[in-house]
């Protein structure tokens, strides 16, 4: 074990303008600032990084390049809070001013969670590479998400989750809107905590109560129980969740029934292997399974 | 870098390792030998681009356990070192090929012995390898291959069939001419790759050439580790591999069910426990602690959606970024598209051809080795 170098907390905040049109962003931003300050207060060596993301792009709110050059020595000191808060708020204002036309946003696909996760992981990676040999930086990412998942990001998000797992970066999720299967899987696989907060007024309490703690400390407390994660696959043909499927041996596409040609890779299939194998798989058993 | 032409450490060129040292933004010194890594990755990708892959694999790991493995050019001895590296190999292999299967064979006293049946049970493989102790007698290429052949030839044809041999011996005691075996292997589309520990042996290179595998001789422990890691990436599909729709179960994860025994520990009295959580087979409702696994009752392969997703980066690799000298950047204030830091005094930057974002050296490596998606492309509105 090397010297303690503090923890790195990366906050990733969903700023999807259409979703926030119906919800109050102010409370979420204030709670995030409370959490950021509390995190920096815990240990003068603690590090912070904040990203905002929406459907038009991913924005680094803190630290910006100037903060890094000028503020390295003041970061974490008490007078540093002011810098943190004003930087984040100013950047947010700039971004918000840029997106005036709601029609334009409705044209676009959902918030770019995949891009935000990927950039956050790049940041964690660079931070850990800049340490002296033997020192380990504990990094975690907290995603504050409002808008719904968008299916087109599935592959990028899964690959980021695996990258986070390999680099021992936990992904915490605080979901403000409907449940997110992406983040449920992310938290489950990387060992983070997934939580859905319906009362946005209590957000700051949840943040301080659950997400301020490092992942390893949470084991000793009664943090919210792991949510049920749906690890079933969605079929290519109907986008329906299925618990019994056929997988293309070439491209791993999942189908809910047998089909002669793969939709993704155009492979031509023979009879299902279950039939060729000749083992005791019969249609009869399906009867027992009334769940689907 | 051609592996065969590499030669031994002492034959190689004088390496100026200090020239690889780079100053990073933090002012710290980063002793990267990753330049070579980047180059290697480029070569692998070149080989694999636009090639169909066999991502479902059945692989036999054949380990030499003859007296030749007692040499201590690897520390503390060849075999002990190999046991440790095989463990890493198995973990890495399942990480990248979660729905594939491995089996382990050791060869000692001129005989092959299957110590771990073809399965996806990681812990069992590792325990079985760990349990191997003394190195005895001679190595036999033929006998090792024969055992693997018998099992692999009956495996379904949509999956890739492979044998990976790690041999420290320079000789082989074979009961029959190896050519017969080679024909059989080639006919059944079994790919044999060999990793040698001491010197190049003609018969090994012939076996791998005849079956479409690779043959490499390690230089040192690190190189051996690297060679094993290369075997983790799925190989190109052979033309005879028939695409197939494989029936699989995606079992729901039960966290608070009734107390019940799981199928995976039921044979082992000491570990069999009543638990409330597990994965239940969608056809026969038997319970397992871990997936992927083949259901013991109805022989359905049980997996989770994330397992399938782990193969995606092999199937849809990220294109290489173009190396550009930093001076050629027009805008001085330009930042890295991954870590958003300025490029400072780095000599080169890396550009994504799709979104034209530039990346620093650290991010280029990280993006290609870990993320497999370009931060720039993923952050663009769609
Ligand atoms: Zn379907
Ligand atoms: Zn396909
Ligand atoms: Zn079953
Ligand atoms: Zn970078
Ligand atoms: Zn790009």
Short mmCIF file of N, CA and C and ligand atoms in Angstrom, two decimals, chain B residues 281 283-286 295 297-300, ligand 3:
data_model
loop_
_atom_site.label_atom_id
_atom_site.label_comp_id
_atom_site.label_asym_id
_atom_site.label_seq_id
_atom_site.Cartn_x
_atom_site.Cartn_y
_atom_site.Cartn_z
N UNK B 281 -32.79 -21.74 -14.05
CA UNK B 281 -32.90 -22.12 -15.46
C UNK B 281 -34.33 -21.91 -15.95
N UNK B 283 -35.94 -23.22 -18.35
CA UNK B 283 -36.70 -24.39 -18.80
C UNK B 283 -36.97 -25.38 -17.67
N UNK B 284 -35.97 -25.62 -16.80
CA UNK B 284 -36.19 -26.67 -15.80
C UNK B 284 -36.15 -26.14 -14.38
N UNK B 285 -35.94 -24.84 -14.19
CA UNK B 285 -36.01 -24.19 -12.88
C UNK B 285 -34.96 -24.67 -11.88
N UNK B 286 -33.90 -25.35 -12.31
CA UNK B 286 -32.84 -25.67 -11.36
C UNK B 286 -32.00 -24.43 -11.13
N UNK B 295 -26.66 -25.90 -18.00
CA UNK B 295 -27.57 -26.52 -17.03
C UNK B 295 -27.31 -28.03 -16.99
N UNK B 297 -29.19 -30.27 -15.77
CA UNK B 297 -30.40 -31.05 -15.95
C UNK B 297 -30.83 -31.06 -17.41
N UNK B 298 -30.95 -29.88 -18.01
CA UNK B 298 -31.50 -29.84 -19.37
C UNK B 298 -30.47 -29.41 -20.41
N UNK B 299 -29.21 -29.25 -19.97
CA UNK B 299 -28.08 -28.90 -20.85
C UNK B 299 -28.29 -27.64 -21.68
N UNK B 300 -29.08 -26.73 -21.17
CA UNK B 300 -29.24 -25.42 -21.81
C UNK B 300 -28.10 -24.53 -21.33
ZN1 LIG C 3 -32.17 -26.44 -16.97
#
